[in-house]
Amino acid sequence: MTSPPTLSLLVVDDEPDLRTLYELTLVREGYDVESAGTVEEAWALLQARSFNALITDMRLPDGTGIDLLQRLDAAGRPEKTIVITAYGSAENAVEALKAGAYDYLTKPVDLRQFRLVVASALGRVAADMREAAATSGASTSAAAASTATLPRRDRVKPMPARSLRAIDRLVGASAVMRQVRALIEKVARSMAPVLVRGESGTGKELVARAIHDASPRGALPFIAVNCGAIPENLLEAEFFGYRKGAFTGANEDREGFFQAAQGGTLFLDEIGDLPLSMQSKLLRVIQERAVRAVGAVAEIASNVRIISATHRDLAEEVQGGRFRQDLFYRLNVIQIAVPPLRDRLGDLAEICTAVLERIAAEAGVDPQPALAGDALDLLARYSFPGNVRELENLLHRALALSGGELIGSADLGLPEAAFVDSVQAGIDGVMLPSTRPLPAVQPGQPFSQPSGNPMGQTQAPLPKDLAAHLDQVEREILERALERYRYNRTAAGASMGLSLRQMRYRMARLGITVGDGSDPA
């Protein structure tokens, strides 16, 4: 049996003592190591030969680690890059990840973490993880999970292949969607945490799956978690697992989400719904790259990429004290904004075709039905408060109800009240200008306007307090919108062309609270 080829690394640091320490640590792990003290020295070595990975300090005498990253990118070099930054230099770390670094470490470097990150970049299992699996009190299944760190495909069962790649389901030729797909392809190469922002139903999980699929972790687990759906008292056990006897009802060892996602990607949907107590525990796991199950003594090294998503404005949540600022900075290294459907209606026809093709194949319908022109025109006038998810539900229902190969507007089952006419300034019949009929005029009789009443209509008395009157009109409109959309402020605001921020401001100014007291977005 032939031994695996030796992996080669290039270490770049201008401090000889640190360079020697890194070299000795890596040589003990079985790597072939070369070193350099400057950007130019490192580039000369890179031109002479190729390496599997590059480990570079951020500050060097003749430049920075970013300079090396940019040269590697310009030359199309394949080396994975790990950047070492000064402690607390979050801006440098973010800059390095955006420039294409696989991961970063902060000084003073923890050698256990150093070995783990290098092993992760190269698809190997660090000795620390093997020892932890052998000596911890974890169950056999947990130990097996901890040793299957990265592309050891003989140890990890690949996920079942999906019929269509996630990125291929992000259809649309609009500029915003082209930008989203380009970002996905770029960030997939690194370990950089990604925050996906967008309204409910825009496809945030699909974006996360696309990043995972395009990454070196694509054949390893993708674990999706809805943070708002787990009871607060179960969060720690669900995330980190637990040991038998840790609490009443813990009758056996159980893995958590982090153990299940080992070597792959953990997608934390609606991260803004996590309570502050859990946010601090999540932050520690991300910083230390280690997980301790409830009731366990030892920590197990964790190699998981974090992708999170939210419909909330997390910066606003931080200002309000509802979200930890340090966790926000950890998660918000790279942000991808997923546009609402109403902002890319030019993609509507392509999305409908793709969705109908998929659901027709799943239902075994052949030939695939198509949308009639009147149906597409009707959809183009709809505001889609539920975005692409709502569109998929509409087309599912239309496919089931239509009797032929063409889906008409009647098959969509959209109520006429769901559409806002172009002359309306609000909803539910509030119209500007007035749509009262003009006074009747007999044939041949000239049309005359009564003095002071150009429309010839009986006028209501002028309000004594115009500001209060307008506030009352606005309050009634907002309350009707909230009631129609079940007190979802995002959807209610969107139906009137208001952003969530504008909706919140108006509600606060007018003293409007939602019907059930829960204040949903």
Coordinates of C-alpha atoms in Angstrom, one line a residue:
M1 CA 0.0 0.0 0.0
T2 CA 1.5 3.3 -1.1
S3 CA 1.7 6.1 1.5
P4 CA -0.2 9.4 0.7
P5 CA 1.9 12.2 -0.9
T6 CA 3.5 14.7 1.5
L7 CA 1.7 18.0 1.5
S8 CA 3.8 21.1 1.2
L9 CA 3.3 24.4 3.0
L10 CA 4.8 27.8 2.8
V11 CA 5.1 29.8 6.0
V12 CA 5.6 33.6 5.7
D13 CA 6.5 35.6 8.9
D14 CA 9.2 38.2 9.5
E15 CA 9.8 37.1 13.1
P16 CA 12.3 34.2 13.1
D17 CA 11.2 32.7 16.4
L18 CA 7.6 32.5 15.4
R19 CA 8.6 31.2 11.9
T20 CA 10.6 28.4 13.6
L21 CA 7.7 27.6 16.0
Y22 CA 5.2 27.3 13.1
E23 CA 7.7 25.1 11.1
L24 CA 8.4 22.7 13.9
T25 CA 4.6 22.4 14.6
L26 CA 3.8 21.6 11.0
V27 CA 6.8 19.3 10.5
R28 CA 5.6 17.2 13.4
E29 CA 2.2 16.9 11.6
G30 CA 4.0 15.4 8.6
Y31 CA 4.1 18.4 6.3
D32 CA 6.9 19.5 4.0
V33 CA 7.5 23.1 5.1
E34 CA 9.4 26.0 3.6
S35 CA 9.5 29.5 5.0
A36 CA 10.0 33.2 4.0
G37 CA 10.3 36.5 5.8
T38 CA 9.0 38.9 3.3
V39 CA 6.4 39.2 0.5
E40 CA 9.1 39.1 -2.2
E41 CA 10.9 36.1 -0.7
A42 CA 7.6 34.3 -0.6
W43 CA 6.7 35.2 -4.2
A44 CA 10.1 34.0 -5.4
L45 CA 9.4 30.6 -3.7
L46 CA 5.9 30.5 -5.2
Q47 CA 7.2 31.1 -8.7
A48 CA 9.8 28.3 -8.3
R49 CA 7.2 25.7 -7.1
S50 CA 3.7 25.1 -6.1
F51 CA 2.4 24.5 -2.5
N52 CA -0.7 23.0 -1.1
A53 CA -1.3 26.0 1.3
L54 CA 0.2 29.3 2.3
I55 CA 0.3 30.6 5.9
T56 CA 1.2 34.2 6.1
D57 CA 1.3 37.0 8.7
M58 CA -0.7 40.1 7.9
R59 CA 2.1 42.6 8.5
L60 CA 5.4 42.0 6.6
P61 CA 8.4 44.3 6.1
D62 CA 7.6 45.0 2.4
G63 CA 3.9 44.6 2.3
T64 CA 1.0 42.7 3.8
G65 CA -0.5 39.2 3.6
I66 CA -3.3 40.8 1.4
D67 CA -0.7 41.6 -1.2
L68 CA 0.2 37.9 -1.4
L69 CA -3.4 37.0 -1.7
Q70 CA -4.0 39.4 -4.5
R71 CA -0.9 38.1 -6.4
L72 CA -2.1 34.5 -6.0
D73 CA -5.6 35.5 -7.2
A74 CA -4.2 37.4 -10.2
A75 CA -2.0 34.4 -11.2
G76 CA -4.8 31.9 -10.7
R77 CA -2.8 30.0 -8.1
P78 CA -4.6 27.1 -6.3
E79 CA -3.0 27.4 -2.9
K80 CA -5.3 27.7 0.1
T81 CA -4.3 30.7 2.3
I82 CA -4.5 31.2 6.0
V83 CA -3.8 34.7 7.4
I84 CA -2.5 35.4 10.9
T85 CA -3.7 38.8 12.2
A86 CA -3.0 40.8 15.4
Y87 CA -5.4 40.1 18.2
G88 CA -8.6 42.1 17.9
S89 CA -8.0 43.2 14.3
A90 CA -11.5 42.2 13.1
E91 CA -11.2 44.6 10.1
N92 CA -8.0 42.8 8.9
A93 CA -9.6 39.4 9.3
V94 CA -12.7 40.5 7.3
E95 CA -10.4 42.1 4.6
A96 CA -8.4 38.8 4.3
L97 CA -11.5 36.6 4.0
K98 CA -13.0 38.9 1.4
A99 CA -9.7 38.8 -0.5
G100 CA -10.0 35.0 -0.7
A101 CA -8.3 33.6 2.4
Y102 CA -9.6 30.2 3.5
D103 CA -9.5 31.2 7.2
Y104 CA -7.6 33.4 9.6
L105 CA -6.0 33.1 13.1
T106 CA -5.4 35.8 15.7
K107 CA -2.2 36.3 17.7
P108 CA -1.1 34.9 20.0
V109 CA -1.7 31.8 18.0
D110 CA -3.1 28.8 19.8
L111 CA -1.1 25.8 18.4
R112 CA -4.0 23.4 18.8
Q113 CA -6.2 25.7 16.8
F114 CA -3.3 26.3 14.3
R115 CA -3.0 22.6 13.6
L116 CA -6.8 22.2 13.3
V117 CA -7.2 25.1 10.8
V118 CA -4.3 23.9 8.6
A119 CA -5.7 20.3 8.6
S120 CA -9.1 21.7 7.7
A121 CA -7.7 23.6 4.8
L122 CA -5.9 20.6 3.5
G123 CA -8.7 18.0 4.1
R124 CA -6.8 16.2 6.8
V125 CA -7.5 15.2 10.4
A126 CA -5.2 16.9 12.9
A127 CA -3.6 14.8 15.6
D128 CA -5.4 16.9 18.3
M129 CA -8.7 15.7 17.0
R130 CA -7.6 12.1 16.9
E131 CA -6.4 12.3 20.5
A132 CA -9.6 14.0 21.6
A133 CA -11.8 11.3 20.0
A134 CA -9.7 8.6 21.7
T135 CA -9.6 10.1 25.2
S136 CA -12.9 11.9 25.6
G137 CA -15.9 10.3 27.3
A138 CA -17.9 10.8 24.1
S139 CA -19.9 8.0 22.6
T140 CA -18.6 5.9 19.7
S141 CA -20.8 7.8 17.3
A142 CA -19.6 11.2 18.5
A143 CA -16.0 10.1 18.4
A144 CA -16.5 8.8 14.8
A145 CA -18.0 12.2 13.9
S146 CA -15.1 14.1 15.4
T147 CA -12.5 12.2 13.5
A148 CA -14.3 12.7 10.2
T149 CA -13.1 16.3 9.9
L150 CA -12.9 17.1 6.2
P151 CA -12.9 15.4 2.9
R152 CA -12.2 12.0 4.3
R153 CA -14.9 10.6 2.0
D154 CA -14.3 7.1 3.2
R155 CA -15.4 8.1 6.7
V156 CA -18.3 10.4 5.8
K157 CA -21.4 9.2 3.9
P158 CA -22.1 11.8 1.2
M159 CA -25.5 13.5 1.1
P160 CA -27.9 12.1 -1.4
A161 CA -27.5 13.8 -4.8
R162 CA -30.2 16.3 -5.6
S163 CA -31.8 16.4 -9.0
L164 CA -30.9 20.0 -9.5
R165 CA -28.1 22.0 -8.0
A166 CA -29.2 24.7 -5.6
I167 CA -27.5 27.5 -7.6
D168 CA -29.3 26.3 -10.7
R169 CA -32.6 26.9 -8.9
L170 CA -31.6 30.6 -8.3
V171 CA -33.0 31.6 -11.7
G172 CA -33.2 35.0 -13.2
A173 CA -31.1 37.2 -15.4
S174 CA -31.7 40.5 -13.5
A175 CA -28.6 42.3 -12.3
V176 CA -29.3 41.6 -8.6
M177 CA -29.5 37.9 -9.2
R178 CA -26.4 37.8 -11.3
Q179 CA -24.6 39.6 -8.4
V180 CA -26.0 37.0 -5.9
R181 CA -24.7 34.1 -8.0
A182 CA -21.3 35.7 -8.5
L183 CA -21.0 36.2 -4.7
I184 CA -22.0 32.6 -4.0
E185 CA -19.2 31.3 -6.3
K186 CA -16.6 33.6 -4.8
V187 CA -17.4 33.0 -1.1
A188 CA -17.7 29.2 -1.5
R189 CA -13.9 28.8 -1.7
S190 CA -13.2 30.0 1.8
M191 CA -14.3 29.3 5.4
A192 CA -15.6 32.9 5.8
P193 CA -18.9 33.1 7.7
V194 CA -21.7 34.4 5.5
L195 CA -24.8 36.2 6.6
V196 CA -27.7 35.9 4.2
R197 CA -30.3 38.7 4.5
G198 CA -33.8 38.8 2.9
E199 CA -37.5 38.7 3.5
S200 CA -39.3 35.5 4.3
G201 CA -39.7 33.4 1.3
T202 CA -36.9 34.9 -0.8
G203 CA -34.8 31.7 -0.8
K204 CA -32.2 32.3 1.9
E205 CA -31.8 28.6 2.5
L206 CA -31.3 28.0 -1.2
V207 CA -28.5 30.5 -1.2
A208 CA -26.9 28.7 1.8
R209 CA -27.2 25.3 0.0
A210 CA -25.7 26.8 -3.1
I211 CA -22.6 28.1 -1.2
H212 CA -22.2 24.6 0.4
D213 CA -22.6 22.8 -2.9
A214 CA -20.0 24.9 -4.6
S215 CA -17.5 24.6 -1.7
P216 CA -14.9 21.8 -1.0
R217 CA -17.4 20.6 1.6
G218 CA -20.1 19.9 -1.0
A219 CA -20.2 16.1 -0.4
L220 CA -20.3 16.5 3.4
P221 CA -23.3 17.3 5.6
F222 CA -25.4 20.4 5.2
I223 CA -27.5 20.8 8.4
A224 CA -30.2 23.5 8.4
V225 CA -31.6 24.7 11.7
N226 CA -34.5 27.1 12.3
C227 CA -33.3 29.0 15.4
G228 CA -36.8 30.3 16.1
A229 CA -38.5 26.9 16.1
I230 CA -36.5 25.4 19.1
P231 CA -37.8 26.0 22.7
E232 CA -35.3 28.1 24.6
N233 CA -34.7 25.4 27.3
L234 CA -33.7 22.9 24.7
L235 CA -31.3 25.1 22.6
E236 CA -28.0 24.1 24.2
A237 CA -28.8 20.3 24.1
E238 CA -30.0 20.6 20.4
F239 CA -27.0 22.6 19.3
F240 CA -24.2 20.8 21.2
G241 CA -25.7 17.4 22.1
Y242 CA -25.7 15.8 25.5
R243 CA -24.4 12.8 27.5
K244 CA -26.5 10.1 29.1
G245 CA -27.6 11.3 32.6
A246 CA -26.9 15.0 31.9
F247 CA -30.5 15.8 32.9
T248 CA -33.8 14.1 33.5
G249 CA -34.8 12.3 30.4
A250 CA -31.3 12.0 28.9
N251 CA -31.4 8.2 28.6
E252 CA -28.7 8.0 26.0
D253 CA -25.9 10.0 24.4
R254 CA -27.1 12.2 21.6
E255 CA -25.2 14.4 19.0
G256 CA -26.1 18.0 18.5
F257 CA -26.3 20.1 15.3
F258 CA -22.6 20.9 15.4
Q259 CA -21.6 17.2 15.7
A260 CA -24.0 16.3 12.9
A261 CA -22.5 19.0 10.6
Q262 CA -18.9 18.0 11.3
G263 CA -16.7 18.7 8.3
G264 CA -19.6 20.3 6.5
T265 CA -21.9 23.4 6.8
L266 CA -24.3 24.4 9.6
F267 CA -27.0 26.8 8.4
L268 CA -28.5 28.8 11.2
D269 CA -31.8 30.2 9.8
E270 CA -33.4 33.2 11.6
I271 CA -30.3 33.7 13.7
G272 CA -31.9 36.9 15.1
D273 CA -34.4 34.8 17.0
L274 CA -31.7 33.3 19.3
P275 CA -31.9 34.5 22.9
L276 CA -28.9 36.4 24.3
S277 CA -27.9 33.5 26.6
M278 CA -27.6 31.2 23.7
Q279 CA -25.8 33.8 21.6
S280 CA -22.9 33.9 24.1
K281 CA -22.5 30.1 24.0
L282 CA -22.6 30.1 20.2
L283 CA -20.0 32.8 20.1
R284 CA -17.6 30.8 22.2
V285 CA -18.0 27.7 19.9
I286 CA -17.2 29.8 16.9
Q287 CA -14.2 31.4 18.5
E288 CA -12.7 28.3 20.0
R289 CA -13.8 25.9 17.3
A290 CA -14.7 23.4 19.9
V291 CA -17.9 22.0 21.3
R292 CA -18.7 20.6 24.7
A293 CA -21.9 18.5 24.9
V294 CA -24.2 19.0 27.9
G295 CA -22.9 16.8 30.7
A296 CA -19.5 16.1 29.0
V297 CA -16.1 17.0 30.6
A298 CA -13.9 17.4 27.5
E299 CA -14.4 19.5 24.4
I300 CA -14.4 18.0 21.0
A301 CA -12.8 20.1 18.2
S302 CA -15.3 21.3 15.7
N303 CA -14.8 21.9 12.0
V304 CA -18.0 23.4 10.8
R305 CA -18.6 26.3 8.4
I306 CA -21.3 28.7 9.7
I307 CA -23.8 30.3 7.3
S308 CA -26.6 32.3 9.0
A309 CA -29.7 34.0 7.7
T310 CA -32.2 36.5 9.0
H311 CA -35.1 38.7 7.9
R312 CA -34.2 41.2 10.7
D313 CA -31.8 44.1 10.6
L314 CA -29.2 42.7 12.9
A315 CA -27.4 46.1 13.2
E316 CA -30.6 47.5 14.5
E317 CA -31.0 44.6 16.9
V318 CA -27.5 45.2 18.2
Q319 CA -28.4 48.9 18.8
G320 CA -31.5 47.8 20.7
G321 CA -29.5 45.4 22.9
R322 CA -31.2 42.3 21.5
F323 CA -28.2 40.9 19.6
R324 CA -24.6 40.6 20.8
Q325 CA -22.3 43.0 18.9
D326 CA -19.3 40.6 19.0
L327 CA -21.4 37.7 17.6
F328 CA -22.7 40.0 14.8
Y329 CA -19.2 40.9 13.8
R330 CA -18.3 37.2 13.7
L331 CA -21.3 36.2 11.6
N332 CA -21.4 39.3 9.3
V333 CA -18.0 38.8 7.6
I334 CA -19.6 38.5 4.2
Q335 CA -23.2 39.6 3.6
I336 CA -25.4 38.4 0.7
A337 CA -28.7 40.3 0.3
V338 CA -31.4 38.3 -1.4
P339 CA -33.8 40.6 -3.2
P340 CA -37.6 40.3 -2.7
L341 CA -39.6 39.1 -5.8
R342 CA -41.3 42.5 -6.3
D343 CA -37.8 44.0 -6.9
R344 CA -37.1 41.6 -9.8
L345 CA -40.4 41.0 -11.5
G346 CA -38.4 40.9 -14.8
D347 CA -37.4 37.4 -13.7
L348 CA -41.0 36.3 -13.1
A349 CA -41.5 34.5 -16.4
E350 CA -38.2 32.5 -16.0
I351 CA -39.0 31.7 -12.4
C352 CA -42.5 30.5 -13.2
T353 CA -41.1 28.2 -16.0
A354 CA -38.5 26.7 -13.7
V355 CA -40.9 26.2 -10.8
L356 CA -43.6 24.6 -13.1
E357 CA -40.9 22.3 -14.6
R358 CA -39.8 21.1 -11.2
I359 CA -43.3 20.6 -9.7
A360 CA -44.6 18.9 -12.9
A361 CA -41.6 16.5 -12.8
E362 CA -42.3 15.8 -9.1
A363 CA -46.0 15.2 -9.7
G364 CA -45.3 13.1 -12.8
V365 CA -47.3 15.5 -15.1
D366 CA -46.4 15.2 -18.7
P367 CA -46.4 17.4 -20.8
Q368 CA -45.5 20.3 -18.5
P369 CA -48.3 23.0 -18.3
A370 CA -47.4 26.5 -19.3
L371 CA -48.7 29.9 -18.0
A372 CA -51.2 31.7 -20.3
G373 CA -50.4 35.3 -21.0
D374 CA -53.3 36.6 -18.9
A375 CA -52.0 34.5 -15.9
L376 CA -48.5 36.0 -16.2
D377 CA -50.0 39.5 -16.5
L378 CA -52.0 38.9 -13.4
L379 CA -48.9 37.7 -11.4
A380 CA -46.9 40.7 -12.6
R381 CA -49.4 43.0 -10.9
Y382 CA -49.3 41.1 -7.6
S383 CA -47.1 42.4 -4.8
F384 CA -46.0 38.9 -3.5
P385 CA -45.7 39.5 0.2
G386 CA -44.6 35.9 0.5
N387 CA -42.0 36.2 -2.3
V388 CA -40.9 33.1 -4.2
R389 CA -42.3 30.7 -1.6
E390 CA -45.8 32.2 -2.2
L391 CA -45.3 32.0 -6.0
E392 CA -44.4 28.3 -5.7
N393 CA -47.5 27.7 -3.6
L394 CA -49.7 29.5 -6.1
L395 CA -48.3 27.4 -9.0
H396 CA -48.7 24.2 -7.1
R397 CA -52.3 24.9 -6.6
A398 CA -52.8 26.1 -10.2
L399 CA -51.2 22.9 -11.5
A400 CA -53.6 20.8 -9.4
L401 CA -56.7 22.8 -10.4
S402 CA -56.0 23.4 -14.1
G403 CA -57.5 20.8 -16.4
G404 CA -55.3 21.3 -19.5
E405 CA -51.8 22.2 -20.6
L406 CA -52.4 25.9 -20.1
I407 CA -52.8 27.6 -16.7
G408 CA -55.1 30.6 -17.0
S409 CA -55.6 33.5 -14.6
A410 CA -58.7 31.8 -13.1
D411 CA -56.6 28.8 -12.1
L412 CA -54.4 31.0 -9.9
G413 CA -57.3 31.8 -7.5
L414 CA -56.0 35.2 -6.6
P415 CA -58.7 37.5 -5.1
E416 CA -59.2 40.8 -6.9
A417 CA -58.7 42.6 -3.5
A418 CA -55.0 41.4 -3.6
F419 CA -54.2 44.0 -6.3
V420 CA -53.8 47.7 -5.9
D421 CA -55.0 49.9 -8.7
S422 CA -52.6 52.5 -10.0
V423 CA -54.8 55.4 -8.9
Q424 CA -55.0 54.2 -5.3
A425 CA -52.9 55.9 -2.7
G426 CA -53.5 53.3 -0.1
I427 CA -55.7 50.2 0.2
D428 CA -59.3 49.2 0.7
G429 CA -60.8 52.0 -1.3
V430 CA -58.8 54.9 -0.1
M431 CA -58.2 56.7 -3.4
L432 CA -56.5 59.9 -4.5
P433 CA -57.8 61.8 -6.4
S434 CA -61.5 61.3 -5.7
T435 CA -63.2 58.8 -7.9
R436 CA -66.8 60.0 -7.3
P437 CA -68.7 60.4 -10.6
L438 CA -69.0 63.7 -12.3
P439 CA -72.4 65.4 -12.1
A440 CA -74.8 64.4 -14.9
V441 CA -75.0 66.8 -17.9
Q442 CA -77.9 66.8 -20.3
P443 CA -77.0 66.4 -24.0
G444 CA -76.3 69.9 -25.5
Q445 CA -76.1 71.5 -22.1
P446 CA -72.8 73.2 -21.3
F447 CA -71.0 71.9 -18.3
S448 CA -70.8 74.6 -15.6
Q449 CA -68.9 74.4 -12.4
P450 CA -70.5 75.9 -9.2
S451 CA -68.4 78.6 -7.7
G452 CA -65.9 77.2 -5.2
N453 CA -66.7 73.6 -6.1
P454 CA -64.9 72.7 -9.4
M455 CA -66.2 69.1 -9.3
G456 CA -69.8 70.0 -8.7
Q457 CA -69.9 67.8 -5.5
T458 CA -71.1 68.3 -2.0
Q459 CA -68.0 68.9 0.0
A460 CA -67.3 67.6 3.5
P461 CA -66.4 70.3 6.1
L462 CA -62.7 71.1 6.3
P463 CA -60.9 69.5 9.3
K464 CA -60.2 71.9 12.2
D465 CA -56.9 70.1 12.8
L466 CA -55.4 68.9 9.5
A467 CA -52.4 67.1 11.1
A468 CA -54.6 65.1 13.4
H469 CA -57.0 64.3 10.6
L470 CA -54.3 63.0 8.3
D471 CA -52.8 61.0 11.2
Q472 CA -56.2 59.3 11.7
V473 CA -56.5 58.5 8.0
E474 CA -53.0 57.0 8.0
R475 CA -53.7 55.1 11.2
E476 CA -56.8 53.5 9.7
I477 CA -54.9 52.5 6.5
L478 CA -52.0 51.0 8.4
E479 CA -54.3 49.0 10.8
R480 CA -56.3 47.6 7.8
A481 CA -53.0 46.6 6.1
L482 CA -51.8 44.9 9.2
E483 CA -55.0 43.1 9.7
R484 CA -55.0 41.9 6.1
Y485 CA -51.5 40.5 6.3
R486 CA -52.0 38.9 9.8
Y487 CA -49.9 41.6 11.5
N488 CA -46.8 40.8 9.4
R489 CA -45.3 44.3 9.2
T490 CA -42.9 43.4 6.4
A491 CA -45.8 42.2 4.1
A492 CA -48.2 44.9 5.1
G493 CA -45.6 47.6 4.4
A494 CA -44.6 46.0 1.1
S495 CA -48.2 46.1 -0.1
M496 CA -48.1 49.9 0.3
G497 CA -44.5 50.5 -1.0
L498 CA -43.0 50.9 2.5
S499 CA -39.9 49.3 3.9
L500 CA -39.9 47.5 7.2
R501 CA -38.0 50.5 8.7
Q502 CA -40.6 53.0 7.4
M503 CA -43.4 50.8 8.7
R504 CA -41.9 50.6 12.2
Y505 CA -41.4 54.3 12.3
R506 CA -45.0 55.1 11.3
M507 CA -46.4 52.5 13.7
A508 CA -44.4 54.0 16.6
R509 CA -45.4 57.6 15.7
L510 CA -49.1 56.7 15.5
G511 CA -49.0 54.4 18.6
I512 CA -50.1 51.3 16.7
T513 CA -49.4 47.9 18.2
V514 CA -50.0 44.6 16.5
G515 CA -53.1 42.6 17.4
D516 CA -51.6 39.7 19.4
G517 CA -48.9 41.6 21.3
S518 CA -46.1 39.5 19.8
D519 CA -44.9 42.2 17.4
P520 CA -43.9 39.9 14.5
A521 CA -41.9 41.3 11.6

